[in-house]
Short mmCIF file of the N, C-alpha and C atoms (twelve columns), coordinates in Angstrom:
data_MODEL
# 
_entry.id   MODEL 
# 
loop_
_atom_site.group_PDB 
_atom_site.id 
_atom_site.type_symbol 
_atom_site.label_atom_id 
_atom_site.label_alt_id 
_atom_site.label_comp_id 
_atom_site.label_asym_id 
_atom_site.label_seq_id 
_atom_site.Cartn_x 
_atom_site.Cartn_y 
_atom_site.Cartn_z 
_atom_site.pdbx_PDB_model_num 
ATOM 1   N N  . VAL A 1  -8.493  -13.818 4.092  1 
ATOM 2   C CA . VAL A 1  -9.526  -13.308 4.964  1 
ATOM 3   C C  . VAL A 1  -9.599  -14.169 6.233  1 
ATOM 4   N N  . TYR A 2  -9.478  -15.484 6.080  1 
ATOM 5   C CA . TYR A 2  -9.535  -16.390 7.221  1 
ATOM 6   C C  . TYR A 2  -8.447  -16.057 8.240  1 
ATOM 7   N N  . ILE A 3  -7.254  -15.797 7.773  1 
ATOM 8   C CA . ILE A 3  -6.137  -15.509 8.671  1 
ATOM 9   C C  . ILE A 3  -6.395  -14.219 9.447  1 
ATOM 10  N N  . VAL A 4  -6.951  -13.225 8.788  1 
ATOM 11  C CA . VAL A 4  -7.270  -11.962 9.464  1 
ATOM 12  C C  . VAL A 4  -8.318  -12.185 10.544 1 
ATOM 13  N N  . TYR A 5  -9.373  -12.931 10.222 1 
ATOM 14  C CA . TYR A 5  -10.427 -13.176 11.206 1 
ATOM 15  C C  . TYR A 5  -9.929  -14.017 12.375 1 
ATOM 16  N N  . VAL A 6  -9.115  -15.012 12.105 1 
ATOM 17  C CA . VAL A 6  -8.555  -15.830 13.185 1 
ATOM 18  C C  . VAL A 6  -7.678  -14.959 14.086 1 
ATOM 19  N N  . THR A 7  -6.952  -14.028 13.512 1 
ATOM 20  C CA . THR A 7  -6.129  -13.113 14.298 1 
ATOM 21  C C  . THR A 7  -6.987  -12.291 15.240 1 
ATOM 22  N N  . PHE A 8  -8.103  -11.755 14.735 1 
ATOM 23  C CA . PHE A 8  -8.987  -10.966 15.594 1 
ATOM 24  C C  . PHE A 8  -9.627  -11.807 16.689 1 
ATOM 25  N N  . VAL A 9  -10.037 -13.007 16.358 1 
ATOM 26  C CA . VAL A 9  -10.660 -13.882 17.356 1 
ATOM 27  C C  . VAL A 9  -9.660  -14.238 18.453 1 
ATOM 28  N N  . LEU A 10 -8.448  -14.532 18.088 1 
ATOM 29  C CA . LEU A 10 -7.463  -14.915 19.092 1 
ATOM 30  C C  . LEU A 10 -6.932  -13.717 19.875 1 
ATOM 31  N N  . MET A 11 -6.986  -12.517 19.314 1 
ATOM 32  C CA . MET A 11 -6.697  -11.327 20.108 1 
ATOM 33  C C  . MET A 11 -7.776  -11.164 21.179 1 
ATOM 34  N N  . HIS A 12 -9.012  -11.407 20.808 1 
ATOM 35  C CA . HIS A 12 -10.112 -11.351 21.763 1 
ATOM 36  C C  . HIS A 12 -9.960  -12.457 22.811 1 
ATOM 37  N N  . LEU A 13 -9.572  -13.640 22.391 1 
ATOM 38  C CA . LEU A 13 -9.380  -14.754 23.309 1 
ATOM 39  C C  . LEU A 13 -8.299  -14.445 24.341 1 
ATOM 40  N N  . SER A 14 -7.252  -13.782 23.933 1 
ATOM 41  C CA . SER A 14 -6.180  -13.407 24.850 1 
ATOM 42  C C  . SER A 14 -6.742  -12.555 25.985 1 
ATOM 43  N N  . HIS A 15 -7.544  -11.596 25.641 1 
ATOM 44  C CA . HIS A 15 -8.168  -10.739 26.654 1 
ATOM 45  C C  . HIS A 15 -9.178  -11.527 27.482 1 
ATOM 46  N N  . ALA A 16 -9.927  -12.404 26.840 1 
ATOM 47  C CA . ALA A 16 -10.977 -13.156 27.522 1 
ATOM 48  C C  . ALA A 16 -10.398 -14.116 28.557 1 
ATOM 49  N N  . ILE A 17 -9.280  -14.730 28.269 1 
ATOM 50  C CA . ILE A 17 -8.662  -15.657 29.226 1 
ATOM 51  C C  . ILE A 17 -8.259  -14.904 30.489 1 
ATOM 52  N N  . ALA A 18 -7.572  -13.797 30.329 1 
ATOM 53  C CA . ALA A 18 -7.136  -13.016 31.484 1 
ATOM 54  C C  . ALA A 18 -8.340  -12.478 32.261 1 
ATOM 55  N N  . SER A 19 -9.349  -12.017 31.561 1 
ATOM 56  C CA . SER A 19 -10.530 -11.479 32.228 1 
ATOM 57  C C  . SER A 19 -11.309 -12.558 32.965 1 
ATOM 58  N N  . SER A 20 -11.408 -13.740 32.386 1 
ATOM 59  C CA . SER A 20 -12.159 -14.802 33.053 1 
ATOM 60  C C  . SER A 20 -11.449 -15.269 34.323 1 
ATOM 61  N N  . ILE A 21 -10.137 -15.315 34.315 1 
ATOM 62  C CA . ILE A 21 -9.393  -15.683 35.516 1 
ATOM 63  C C  . ILE A 21 -9.589  -14.615 36.594 1 
ATOM 64  N N  . GLN A 22 -9.602  -13.348 36.199 1 
ATOM 65  C CA . GLN A 22 -9.869  -12.273 37.150 1 
ATOM 66  C C  . GLN A 22 -11.287 -12.383 37.706 1 
ATOM 67  N N  . THR A 23 -12.250 -12.717 36.869 1 
ATOM 68  C CA . THR A 23 -13.627 -12.849 37.305 1 
ATOM 69  C C  . THR A 23 -13.780 -13.955 38.342 1 
ATOM 70  N N  . LEU A 24 -12.981 -14.999 38.222 1 
ATOM 71  C CA . LEU A 24 -13.032 -16.092 39.183 1 
ATOM 72  C C  . LEU A 24 -12.381 -15.722 40.517 1 
ATOM 73  N N  . GLY A 25 -11.784 -14.554 40.603 1 
ATOM 74  C CA . GLY A 25 -11.262 -14.076 41.872 1 
ATOM 75  C C  . GLY A 25 -9.758  -14.053 41.990 1 
ATOM 76  N N  . PHE A 26 -9.062  -14.494 40.991 1 
ATOM 77  C CA . PHE A 26 -7.597  -14.476 41.025 1 
ATOM 78  C C  . PHE A 26 -7.107  -13.143 40.478 1 
ATOM 79  N N  . ASN A 27 -7.280  -12.100 41.278 1 
ATOM 80  C CA . ASN A 27 -7.014  -10.740 40.828 1 
ATOM 81  C C  . ASN A 27 -6.017  -10.081 41.773 1 
ATOM 82  N N  . HIS A 28 -4.764  -10.443 41.618 1 
ATOM 83  C CA . HIS A 28 -3.719  -9.878  42.472 1 
ATOM 84  C C  . HIS A 28 -2.723  -9.145  41.580 1 
ATOM 85  N N  . PRO A 29 -2.385  -7.900  41.920 1 
ATOM 86  C CA . PRO A 29 -1.459  -7.133  41.067 1 
ATOM 87  C C  . PRO A 29 -0.115  -7.827  40.862 1 
ATOM 88  N N  . ARG A 30 0.296   -8.612  41.833 1 
ATOM 89  C CA . ARG A 30 1.587   -9.283  41.726 1 
ATOM 90  C C  . ARG A 30 1.601   -10.314 40.601 1 
ATOM 91  N N  . TYR A 31 0.470   -10.961 40.370 1 
ATOM 92  C CA . TYR A 31 0.406   -12.043 39.389 1 
ATOM 93  C C  . TYR A 31 -0.245  -11.644 38.070 1 
ATOM 94  N N  . TYR A 32 -0.746  -10.416 37.980 1 
ATOM 95  C CA . TYR A 32 -1.471  -10.032 36.770 1 
ATOM 96  C C  . TYR A 32 -0.581  -10.063 35.533 1 
ATOM 97  N N  . SER A 33 0.651   -9.623  35.642 1 
ATOM 98  C CA . SER A 33 1.525   -9.617  34.457 1 
ATOM 99  C C  . SER A 33 1.823   -11.043 33.996 1 
ATOM 100 N N  . GLN A 34 1.988   -11.971 34.948 1 
ATOM 101 C CA . GLN A 34 2.211   -13.365 34.576 1 
ATOM 102 C C  . GLN A 34 0.971   -13.963 33.934 1 
ATOM 103 N N  . LEU A 35 -0.195  -13.611 34.465 1 
ATOM 104 C CA . LEU A 35 -1.456  -14.077 33.900 1 
ATOM 105 C C  . LEU A 35 -1.640  -13.560 32.479 1 
ATOM 106 N N  . LYS A 36 -1.341  -12.292 32.268 1 
ATOM 107 C CA . LYS A 36 -1.469  -11.699 30.935 1 
ATOM 108 C C  . LYS A 36 -0.482  -12.345 29.960 1 
ATOM 109 N N  . ASN A 37 0.739   -12.594 30.411 1 
ATOM 110 C CA . ASN A 37 1.728   -13.244 29.546 1 
ATOM 111 C C  . ASN A 37 1.312   -14.667 29.193 1 
ATOM 112 N N  . ALA A 38 0.757   -15.393 30.164 1 
ATOM 113 C CA . ALA A 38 0.307   -16.762 29.899 1 
ATOM 114 C C  . ALA A 38 -0.856  -16.776 28.912 1 
ATOM 115 N N  . SER A 39 -1.792  -15.843 29.058 1 
ATOM 116 C CA . SER A 39 -2.921  -15.802 28.120 1 
ATOM 117 C C  . SER A 39 -2.463  -15.382 26.725 1 
ATOM 118 N N  . ASN A 40 -1.498  -14.475 26.650 1 
ATOM 119 C CA . ASN A 40 -0.944  -14.105 25.342 1 
ATOM 120 C C  . ASN A 40 -0.198  -15.280 24.711 1 
ATOM 121 N N  . GLY A 41 0.542   -16.021 25.520 1 
ATOM 122 C CA . GLY A 41 1.281   -17.177 25.008 1 
ATOM 123 C C  . GLY A 41 0.354   -18.267 24.493 1 
ATOM 124 N N  . LEU A 42 -0.700  -18.565 25.249 1 
ATOM 125 C CA . LEU A 42 -1.670  -19.567 24.808 1 
ATOM 126 C C  . LEU A 42 -2.342  -19.136 23.507 1 
ATOM 127 N N  . SER A 43 -2.709  -17.873 23.429 1 
ATOM 128 C CA . SER A 43 -3.337  -17.379 22.202 1 
ATOM 129 C C  . SER A 43 -2.380  -17.438 21.019 1 
ATOM 130 N N  . LEU A 44 -1.118  -17.152 21.245 1 
ATOM 131 C CA . LEU A 44 -0.126  -17.225 20.169 1 
ATOM 132 C C  . LEU A 44 0.052   -18.654 19.678 1 
ATOM 133 N N  . ILE A 45 0.098   -19.604 20.611 1 
ATOM 134 C CA . ILE A 45 0.226   -21.010 20.217 1 
ATOM 135 C C  . ILE A 45 -0.979  -21.442 19.387 1 
ATOM 136 N N  . LEU A 46 -2.171  -21.063 19.822 1 
ATOM 137 C CA . LEU A 46 -3.378  -21.400 19.062 1 
ATOM 138 C C  . LEU A 46 -3.378  -20.710 17.701 1 
ATOM 139 N N  . TRP A 47 -2.924  -19.456 17.646 1 
ATOM 140 C CA . TRP A 47 -2.887  -18.724 16.377 1 
ATOM 141 C C  . TRP A 47 -1.951  -19.418 15.386 1 
ATOM 142 N N  . ILE A 48 -0.796  -19.826 15.864 1 
ATOM 143 C CA . ILE A 48 0.146   -20.532 14.992 1 
ATOM 144 C C  . ILE A 48 -0.490  -21.808 14.447 1 
ATOM 145 N N  . GLY A 49 -1.183  -22.534 15.310 1 
ATOM 146 C CA . GLY A 49 -1.835  -23.768 14.873 1 
ATOM 147 C C  . GLY A 49 -2.929  -23.529 13.845 1 
ATOM 148 N N  . TYR A 50 -3.764  -22.521 14.081 1 
ATOM 149 C CA . TYR A 50 -4.875  -22.257 13.165 1 
ATOM 150 C C  . TYR A 50 -4.426  -21.632 11.844 1 
ATOM 151 N N  . VAL A 51 -3.313  -20.925 11.844 1 
ATOM 152 C CA . VAL A 51 -2.871  -20.214 10.642 1 
ATOM 153 C C  . VAL A 51 -1.875  -21.036 9.821  1 
ATOM 154 N N  . SER A 52 -1.231  -22.011 10.431 1 
ATOM 155 C CA . SER A 52 -0.156  -22.720 9.740  1 
ATOM 156 C C  . SER A 52 -0.625  -23.455 8.487  1 
ATOM 157 N N  . ILE A 53 -1.752  -24.124 8.545  1 
ATOM 158 C CA . ILE A 53 -2.196  -24.893 7.378  1 
ATOM 159 C C  . ILE A 53 -2.666  -23.997 6.232  1 
ATOM 160 N N  . PRO A 54 -3.537  -22.997 6.472  1 
ATOM 161 C CA . PRO A 54 -3.885  -22.116 5.344  1 
ATOM 162 C C  . PRO A 54 -2.672  -21.384 4.771  1 
ATOM 163 N N  . LEU A 55 -1.741  -21.012 5.643  1 
ATOM 164 C CA . LEU A 55 -0.539  -20.336 5.160  1 
ATOM 165 C C  . LEU A 55 0.329   -21.279 4.331  1 
ATOM 166 N N  . ALA A 56 0.412   -22.530 4.745  1 
ATOM 167 C CA . ALA A 56 1.178   -23.515 3.968  1 
ATOM 168 C C  . ALA A 56 0.549   -23.744 2.597  1 
ATOM 169 N N  . VAL A 57 -0.775  -23.724 2.535  1 
ATOM 170 C CA . VAL A 57 -1.451  -23.875 1.232  1 
ATOM 171 C C  . VAL A 57 -1.183  -22.650 0.369  1 
ATOM 172 N N  . LEU A 58 -1.280  -21.453 0.962  1 
ATOM 173 C CA . LEU A 58 -1.027  -20.227 0.187  1 
ATOM 174 C C  . LEU A 58 0.404   -20.169 -0.339 1 
ATOM 175 N N  . LEU A 59 1.349   -20.658 0.450  1 
ATOM 176 C CA . LEU A 59 2.756   -20.636 0.036  1 
ATOM 177 C C  . LEU A 59 3.153   -21.871 -0.770 1 
ATOM 178 N N  . LYS A 60 2.177   -22.736 -1.043 1 
ATOM 179 C CA . LYS A 60 2.343   -23.935 -1.866 1 
ATOM 180 C C  . LYS A 60 3.320   -24.952 -1.269 1 
ATOM 181 N N  . TYR A 61 3.386   -24.995 0.068  1 
ATOM 182 C CA . TYR A 61 4.136   -26.056 0.731  1 
ATOM 183 C C  . TYR A 61 3.350   -27.351 0.703  1 
ATOM 184 N N  . ILE A 62 2.017   -27.223 0.783  1 
ATOM 185 C CA . ILE A 62 1.130   -28.374 0.636  1 
ATOM 186 C C  . ILE A 62 0.055   -27.991 -0.370 1 
ATOM 187 N N  . THR A 63 -0.524  -28.988 -1.004 1 
ATOM 188 C CA . THR A 63 -1.577  -28.710 -1.971 1 
ATOM 189 C C  . THR A 63 -2.894  -29.282 -1.441 1 
ATOM 190 N N  . PRO A 64 -3.985  -28.568 -1.627 1 
ATOM 191 C CA . PRO A 64 -5.268  -29.078 -1.189 1 
ATOM 192 C C  . PRO A 64 -5.687  -30.254 -2.067 1 
ATOM 193 N N  . LEU A 65 -6.535  -31.098 -1.524 1 
ATOM 194 C CA . LEU A 65 -7.016  -32.239 -2.284 1 
ATOM 195 C C  . LEU A 65 -7.945  -31.761 -3.385 1 
ATOM 196 N N  . GLY A 66 -7.875  -32.405 -4.497 1 
ATOM 197 C CA . GLY A 66 -8.807  -32.095 -5.577 1 
ATOM 198 C C  . GLY A 66 -8.165  -31.413 -6.661 1 
# 
């Protein structure tokens, strides 16, 4: 369940990063695709970081304490 929720939050974050940059006034059609790619890339990096440890526990690569 955690992995699903983190996925939804980071999908929202991807949109939020691009939208916040546009809100600040950096809204040029020439750079929008690069901005969208950068926000998707940042969200993907964060998703990998947040999902890697629970996934490693589920796949028994690491064991939780206790």
